[in-house]
Amino acid sequence: HPRVRRQRQMCKETALVGSTETDSLNNKISNESPLGRELMGKTTGDIVVVESSYGNAEYEILGITRN
């Protein structure tokens, strides 16, 4: 599971799951979502930028675990 930190916010652990398993209350995001697509193939220390209607959001990958 990627552990990410959004600009100026606390870190949050997320789980990348298939689109039918998403659960925003438990931080399970789809690998097909904008953030999920950006996280795929990235490693610890990488920065990803996700475009949204509110502007760009930058995330730093703090660590990755696989289950």
mmCIF file of N, CA, C and O in Angstrom:
data_model
loop_
_atom_site.group_PDB
_atom_site.id
_atom_site.type_symbol
_atom_site.label_atom_id
_atom_site.label_comp_id
_atom_site.label_asym_id
_atom_site.label_seq_id
_atom_site.Cartn_x
_atom_site.Cartn_y
_atom_site.Cartn_z
ATOM 1 N N HIS A 1 0.843 -1.180 0.000
ATOM 2 C CA HIS A 1 0.000 0.000 0.000
ATOM 3 C C HIS A 1 0.882 1.234 0.000
ATOM 4 O O HIS A 1 1.786 1.349 0.822
ATOM 5 N N PRO A 2 0.602 2.181 -0.873
ATOM 6 C CA PRO A 2 1.392 3.403 -0.854
ATOM 7 C C PRO A 2 1.053 4.266 0.358
ATOM 8 O O PRO A 2 -0.102 4.370 0.749
ATOM 9 N N ARG A 3 2.056 4.844 0.943
ATOM 10 C CA ARG A 3 1.869 5.844 1.996
ATOM 11 C C ARG A 3 2.252 7.160 1.356
ATOM 12 O O ARG A 3 3.379 7.334 0.900
ATOM 13 N N VAL A 4 1.301 8.092 1.261
ATOM 14 C CA VAL A 4 1.528 9.336 0.540
ATOM 15 C C VAL A 4 1.233 10.538 1.425
ATOM 16 O O VAL A 4 0.510 10.448 2.415
ATOM 17 N N ARG A 5 1.830 11.660 1.046
ATOM 18 C CA ARG A 5 1.545 12.914 1.746
ATOM 19 C C ARG A 5 1.216 13.952 0.685
ATOM 20 O O ARG A 5 1.993 14.160 -0.244
ATOM 21 N N ARG A 6 0.068 14.580 0.838
ATOM 22 C CA ARG A 6 -0.317 15.663 -0.062
ATOM 23 C C ARG A 6 0.359 16.928 0.428
ATOM 24 O O ARG A 6 0.664 17.066 1.611
ATOM 25 N N GLN A 7 0.578 17.863 -0.475
ATOM 26 C CA GLN A 7 1.223 19.124 -0.118
ATOM 27 C C GLN A 7 0.700 19.657 1.207
ATOM 28 O O GLN A 7 -0.496 19.809 1.392
ATOM 29 N N ARG A 8 1.600 19.916 2.120
ATOM 30 C CA ARG A 8 1.284 20.553 3.402
ATOM 31 C C ARG A 8 0.227 19.821 4.216
ATOM 32 O O ARG A 8 -0.476 20.411 5.024
ATOM 33 N N GLN A 9 0.068 18.531 4.032
ATOM 34 C CA GLN A 9 -0.890 17.763 4.820
ATOM 35 C C GLN A 9 -0.186 16.574 5.451
ATOM 36 O O GLN A 9 0.935 16.234 5.103
ATOM 37 N N MET A 10 -0.879 15.922 6.362
ATOM 38 C CA MET A 10 -0.334 14.745 7.033
ATOM 39 C C MET A 10 -0.283 13.573 6.070
ATOM 40 O O MET A 10 -0.990 13.542 5.070
ATOM 41 N N CYS A 11 0.533 12.586 6.397
ATOM 42 C CA CYS A 11 0.622 11.413 5.524
ATOM 43 C C CYS A 11 -0.593 10.521 5.725
ATOM 44 O O CYS A 11 -1.247 10.533 6.762
ATOM 45 N N LYS A 12 -0.892 9.761 4.685
ATOM 46 C CA LYS A 12 -2.060 8.885 4.699
ATOM 47 C C LYS A 12 -1.693 7.619 3.945
ATOM 48 O O LYS A 12 -1.116 7.671 2.868
ATOM 49 N N GLU A 13 -2.014 6.484 4.532
ATOM 50 C CA GLU A 13 -1.795 5.227 3.841
ATOM 51 C C GLU A 13 -3.031 4.905 3.026
ATOM 52 O O GLU A 13 -4.154 5.032 3.494
ATOM 53 N N THR A 14 -2.801 4.537 1.775
ATOM 54 C CA THR A 14 -3.899 4.174 0.893
ATOM 55 C C THR A 14 -3.665 2.777 0.350
ATOM 56 O O THR A 14 -2.547 2.277 0.358
ATOM 57 N N ALA A 15 -4.714 2.161 -0.109
ATOM 58 C CA ALA A 15 -4.602 0.862 -0.763
ATOM 59 C C ALA A 15 -5.082 1.029 -2.199
ATOM 60 O O ALA A 15 -6.152 1.588 -2.433
ATOM 61 N N LEU A 16 -4.282 0.591 -3.149
ATOM 62 C CA LEU A 16 -4.709 0.580 -4.543
ATOM 63 C C LEU A 16 -5.460 -0.719 -4.788
ATOM 64 O O LEU A 16 -4.933 -1.802 -4.546
ATOM 65 N N VAL A 17 -6.691 -0.595 -5.238
ATOM 66 C CA VAL A 17 -7.541 -1.768 -5.450
ATOM 67 C C VAL A 17 -8.220 -1.653 -6.813
ATOM 68 O O VAL A 17 -8.175 -0.608 -7.458
ATOM 69 N N GLY A 18 -8.864 -2.727 -7.234
ATOM 70 C CA GLY A 18 -9.655 -2.703 -8.460
ATOM 71 C C GLY A 18 -10.866 -1.805 -8.292
ATOM 72 O O GLY A 18 -11.278 -1.495 -7.173
ATOM 73 N N SER A 19 -11.445 -1.399 -9.401
ATOM 74 C CA SER A 19 -12.541 -0.422 -9.366
ATOM 75 C C SER A 19 -13.759 -0.907 -8.581
ATOM 76 O O SER A 19 -14.503 -0.096 -8.038
ATOM 77 N N THR A 20 -13.964 -2.203 -8.478
ATOM 78 C CA THR A 20 -15.125 -2.706 -7.733
ATOM 79 C C THR A 20 -14.875 -2.794 -6.233
ATOM 80 O O THR A 20 -15.804 -3.067 -5.469
ATOM 81 N N GLU A 21 -13.638 -2.578 -5.797
ATOM 82 C CA GLU A 21 -13.287 -2.693 -4.378
ATOM 83 C C GLU A 21 -13.075 -1.349 -3.691
ATOM 84 O O GLU A 21 -12.696 -1.304 -2.524
ATOM 85 N N THR A 22 -13.288 -0.242 -4.378
ATOM 86 C CA THR A 22 -13.010 1.066 -3.805
ATOM 87 C C THR A 22 -13.853 1.317 -2.556
ATOM 88 O O THR A 22 -14.989 0.877 -2.449
ATOM 89 N N ASP A 23 -13.258 2.022 -1.605
ATOM 90 C CA ASP A 23 -13.920 2.354 -0.344
ATOM 91 C C ASP A 23 -13.215 3.578 0.216
ATOM 92 O O ASP A 23 -12.211 3.469 0.905
ATOM 93 N N SER A 24 -13.745 4.755 -0.102
ATOM 94 C CA SER A 24 -13.069 5.993 0.300
ATOM 95 C C SER A 24 -12.984 6.161 1.811
ATOM 96 O O SER A 24 -12.052 6.786 2.311
ATOM 97 N N LEU A 25 -13.930 5.596 2.553
ATOM 98 C CA LEU A 25 -13.880 5.711 4.013
ATOM 99 C C LEU A 25 -12.705 4.938 4.608
ATOM 100 O O LEU A 25 -12.239 5.252 5.696
ATOM 101 N N ASN A 26 -12.235 3.913 3.890
ATOM 102 C CA ASN A 26 -11.104 3.105 4.351
ATOM 103 C C ASN A 26 -9.863 3.315 3.486
ATOM 104 O O ASN A 26 -8.978 2.470 3.456
ATOM 105 N N ASN A 27 -9.815 4.451 2.775
ATOM 106 C CA ASN A 27 -8.662 4.840 1.954
ATOM 107 C C ASN A 27 -8.289 3.790 0.905
ATOM 108 O O ASN A 27 -7.116 3.580 0.634
ATOM 109 N N LYS A 28 -9.273 3.149 0.325
ATOM 110 C CA LYS A 28 -9.038 2.209 -0.774
ATOM 111 C C LYS A 28 -9.433 2.912 -2.067
ATOM 112 O O LYS A 28 -10.611 3.194 -2.292
ATOM 113 N N ILE A 29 -8.422 3.215 -2.884
ATOM 114 C CA ILE A 29 -8.682 3.944 -4.114
ATOM 115 C C ILE A 29 -8.441 3.036 -5.325
ATOM 116 O O ILE A 29 -7.591 2.156 -5.289
ATOM 117 N N SER A 30 -9.181 3.298 -6.360
ATOM 118 C CA SER A 30 -9.091 2.500 -7.573
ATOM 119 C C SER A 30 -7.776 2.778 -8.300
ATOM 120 O O SER A 30 -7.321 3.927 -8.368
ATOM 121 N N ASN A 31 -7.220 1.727 -8.865
ATOM 122 C CA ASN A 31 -6.033 1.905 -9.694
ATOM 123 C C ASN A 31 -6.377 2.637 -10.985
ATOM 124 O O ASN A 31 -5.497 3.076 -11.705
ATOM 125 N N GLU A 32 -7.668 2.810 -11.260
ATOM 126 C CA GLU A 32 -8.123 3.537 -12.446
ATOM 127 C C GLU A 32 -8.438 5.002 -12.147
ATOM 128 O O GLU A 32 -8.723 5.769 -13.065
ATOM 129 N N SER A 33 -8.396 5.402 -10.869
ATOM 130 C CA SER A 33 -8.658 6.790 -10.496
ATOM 131 C C SER A 33 -7.459 7.644 -10.902
ATOM 132 O O SER A 33 -6.361 7.119 -11.143
ATOM 133 N N PRO A 34 -7.626 8.963 -10.969
ATOM 134 C CA PRO A 34 -6.489 9.806 -11.332
ATOM 135 C C PRO A 34 -5.267 9.587 -10.429
ATOM 136 O O PRO A 34 -4.147 9.441 -10.925
ATOM 137 N N LEU A 35 -5.463 9.529 -9.107
ATOM 138 C CA LEU A 35 -4.329 9.298 -8.210
ATOM 139 C C LEU A 35 -3.792 7.881 -8.380
ATOM 140 O O LEU A 35 -2.579 7.673 -8.436
ATOM 141 N N GLY A 36 -4.672 6.905 -8.482
ATOM 142 C CA GLY A 36 -4.240 5.525 -8.669
ATOM 143 C C GLY A 36 -3.402 5.348 -9.919
ATOM 144 O O GLY A 36 -2.369 4.680 -9.901
ATOM 145 N N ARG A 37 -3.834 5.952 -11.028
ATOM 146 C CA ARG A 37 -3.062 5.857 -12.282
ATOM 147 C C ARG A 37 -1.680 6.473 -12.112
ATOM 148 O O ARG A 37 -0.689 5.941 -12.609
ATOM 149 N N GLU A 38 -1.598 7.597 -11.410
ATOM 150 C CA GLU A 38 -0.300 8.263 -11.211
ATOM 151 C C GLU A 38 0.624 7.453 -10.300
ATOM 152 O O GLU A 38 1.842 7.495 -10.455
ATOM 153 N N LEU A 39 0.062 6.731 -9.336
ATOM 154 C CA LEU A 39 0.887 5.963 -8.400
ATOM 155 C C LEU A 39 1.451 4.679 -9.008
ATOM 156 O O LEU A 39 2.494 4.194 -8.571
ATOM 157 N N MET A 40 0.775 4.143 -10.010
ATOM 158 C CA MET A 40 1.201 2.878 -10.607
ATOM 159 C C MET A 40 2.631 2.995 -11.155
ATOM 160 O O MET A 40 2.947 3.908 -11.901
ATOM 161 N N GLY A 41 3.476 2.068 -10.730
ATOM 162 C CA GLY A 41 4.847 2.018 -11.226
ATOM 163 C C GLY A 41 5.813 2.975 -10.554
ATOM 164 O O GLY A 41 6.986 3.005 -10.895
ATOM 165 N N LYS A 42 5.345 3.752 -9.599
ATOM 166 C CA LYS A 42 6.208 4.715 -8.921
ATOM 167 C C LYS A 42 6.883 4.056 -7.722
ATOM 168 O O LYS A 42 6.496 2.987 -7.283
ATOM 169 N N THR A 43 7.911 4.705 -7.186
ATOM 170 C CA THR A 43 8.645 4.170 -6.045
ATOM 171 C C THR A 43 8.728 5.211 -4.930
ATOM 172 O O THR A 43 8.408 6.383 -5.127
ATOM 173 N N THR A 44 9.197 4.769 -3.781
ATOM 174 C CA THR A 44 9.353 5.652 -2.632
ATOM 175 C C THR A 44 10.213 6.853 -3.014
ATOM 176 O O THR A 44 11.239 6.714 -3.671
ATOM 177 N N GLY A 45 9.770 8.030 -2.613
ATOM 178 C CA GLY A 45 10.489 9.268 -2.900
ATOM 179 C C GLY A 45 9.979 9.985 -4.135
ATOM 180 O O GLY A 45 10.260 11.169 -4.327
ATOM 181 N N ASP A 46 9.226 9.298 -4.975
ATOM 182 C CA ASP A 46 8.678 9.942 -6.174
ATOM 183 C C ASP A 46 7.598 10.944 -5.779
ATOM 184 O O ASP A 46 6.927 10.803 -4.761
ATOM 185 N N ILE A 47 7.444 11.957 -6.611
ATOM 186 C CA ILE A 47 6.388 12.951 -6.470
ATOM 187 C C ILE A 47 5.444 12.764 -7.651
ATOM 188 O O ILE A 47 5.895 12.647 -8.791
ATOM 189 N N VAL A 48 4.146 12.717 -7.384
ATOM 190 C CA VAL A 48 3.166 12.630 -8.466
ATOM 191 C C VAL A 48 2.248 13.844 -8.379
ATOM 192 O O VAL A 48 1.991 14.376 -7.302
ATOM 193 N N VAL A 49 1.788 14.297 -9.529
ATOM 194 C CA VAL A 49 0.883 15.438 -9.607
ATOM 195 C C VAL A 49 -0.414 14.964 -10.242
ATOM 196 O O VAL A 49 -0.402 14.335 -11.297
ATOM 197 N N VAL A 50 -1.513 15.257 -9.559
ATOM 198 C CA VAL A 50 -2.831 14.850 -10.035
ATOM 199 C C VAL A 50 -3.625 16.116 -10.345
ATOM 200 O O VAL A 50 -3.756 16.997 -9.501
ATOM 201 N N GLU A 51 -4.141 16.182 -11.568
ATOM 202 C CA GLU A 51 -4.969 17.319 -11.966
ATOM 203 C C GLU A 51 -6.410 17.085 -11.533
ATOM 204 O O GLU A 51 -6.917 15.974 -11.634
ATOM 205 N N SER A 52 -7.035 18.135 -11.024
ATOM 206 C CA SER A 52 -8.455 18.053 -10.665
ATOM 207 C C SER A 52 -9.117 19.376 -10.986
ATOM 208 O O SER A 52 -8.447 20.344 -11.356
ATOM 209 N N SER A 53 -10.412 19.429 -10.809
ATOM 210 C CA SER A 53 -11.144 20.667 -11.069
ATOM 211 C C SER A 53 -10.767 21.770 -10.068
ATOM 212 O O SER A 53 -11.023 22.937 -10.310
ATOM 213 N N TYR A 54 -10.132 21.373 -8.950
ATOM 214 C CA TYR A 54 -9.697 22.337 -7.938
ATOM 215 C C TYR A 54 -8.268 22.788 -8.158
ATOM 216 O O TYR A 54 -7.722 23.549 -7.378
ATOM 217 N N GLY A 55 -7.619 22.276 -9.185
ATOM 218 C CA GLY A 55 -6.219 22.583 -9.448
ATOM 219 C C GLY A 55 -5.371 21.343 -9.255
ATOM 220 O O GLY A 55 -5.886 20.247 -8.991
ATOM 221 N N ASN A 56 -4.073 21.486 -9.404
ATOM 222 C CA ASN A 56 -3.167 20.352 -9.271
ATOM 223 C C ASN A 56 -2.891 20.033 -7.807
ATOM 224 O O ASN A 56 -2.742 20.934 -6.992
ATOM 225 N N ALA A 57 -2.822 18.751 -7.500
ATOM 226 C CA ALA A 57 -2.468 18.287 -6.154
ATOM 227 C C ALA A 57 -1.197 17.462 -6.276
ATOM 228 O O ALA A 57 -1.107 16.573 -7.116
ATOM 229 N N GLU A 58 -0.226 17.781 -5.453
ATOM 230 C CA GLU A 58 1.058 17.086 -5.483
ATOM 231 C C GLU A 58 1.141 16.133 -4.298
ATOM 232 O O GLU A 58 0.813 16.487 -3.181
ATOM 233 N N TYR A 59 1.575 14.901 -4.575
ATOM 234 C CA TYR A 59 1.710 13.874 -3.547
ATOM 235 C C TYR A 59 3.135 13.345 -3.556
ATOM 236 O O TYR A 59 3.705 13.100 -4.615
ATOM 237 N N GLU A 60 3.688 13.141 -2.377
ATOM 238 C CA GLU A 60 4.996 12.500 -2.230
ATOM 239 C C GLU A 60 4.779 11.088 -1.729
ATOM 240 O O GLU A 60 4.041 10.865 -0.769
ATOM 241 N N ILE A 61 5.428 10.113 -2.370
ATOM 242 C CA ILE A 61 5.309 8.724 -1.933
ATOM 243 C C ILE A 61 6.341 8.486 -0.832
ATOM 244 O O ILE A 61 7.543 8.580 -1.056
ATOM 245 N N LEU A 62 5.848 8.206 0.368
ATOM 246 C CA LEU A 62 6.709 8.043 1.536
ATOM 247 C C LEU A 62 7.137 6.593 1.732
ATOM 248 O O LEU A 62 8.145 6.341 2.384
ATOM 249 N N GLY A 63 6.382 5.656 1.213
ATOM 250 C CA GLY A 63 6.731 4.239 1.352
ATOM 251 C C GLY A 63 5.700 3.390 0.642
ATOM 252 O O GLY A 63 4.593 3.845 0.356
ATOM 253 N N ILE A 64 6.082 2.154 0.337
ATOM 254 C CA ILE A 64 5.190 1.230 -0.345
ATOM 255 C C ILE A 64 5.312 -0.151 0.299
ATOM 256 O O ILE A 64 6.429 -0.625 0.516
ATOM 257 N N THR A 65 4.187 -0.756 0.608
ATOM 258 C CA THR A 65 4.170 -2.140 1.069
ATOM 259 C C THR A 65 3.259 -2.926 0.164
ATOM 260 O O THR A 65 2.322 -2.380 -0.418
ATOM 261 N N ARG A 66 3.527 -4.191 0.033
ATOM 262 C CA ARG A 66 2.695 -5.055 -0.820
ATOM 263 C C ARG A 66 2.067 -6.136 0.038
ATOM 264 O O ARG A 66 2.744 -6.752 0.850
ATOM 265 N N ASN A 67 0.778 -6.333 -0.153
ATOM 266 C CA ASN A 67 0.057 -7.378 0.596
ATOM 267 C C ASN A 67 -0.398 -8.454 -0.340
ATOM 268 O O ASN A 67 -0.725 -8.287 -1.426
#
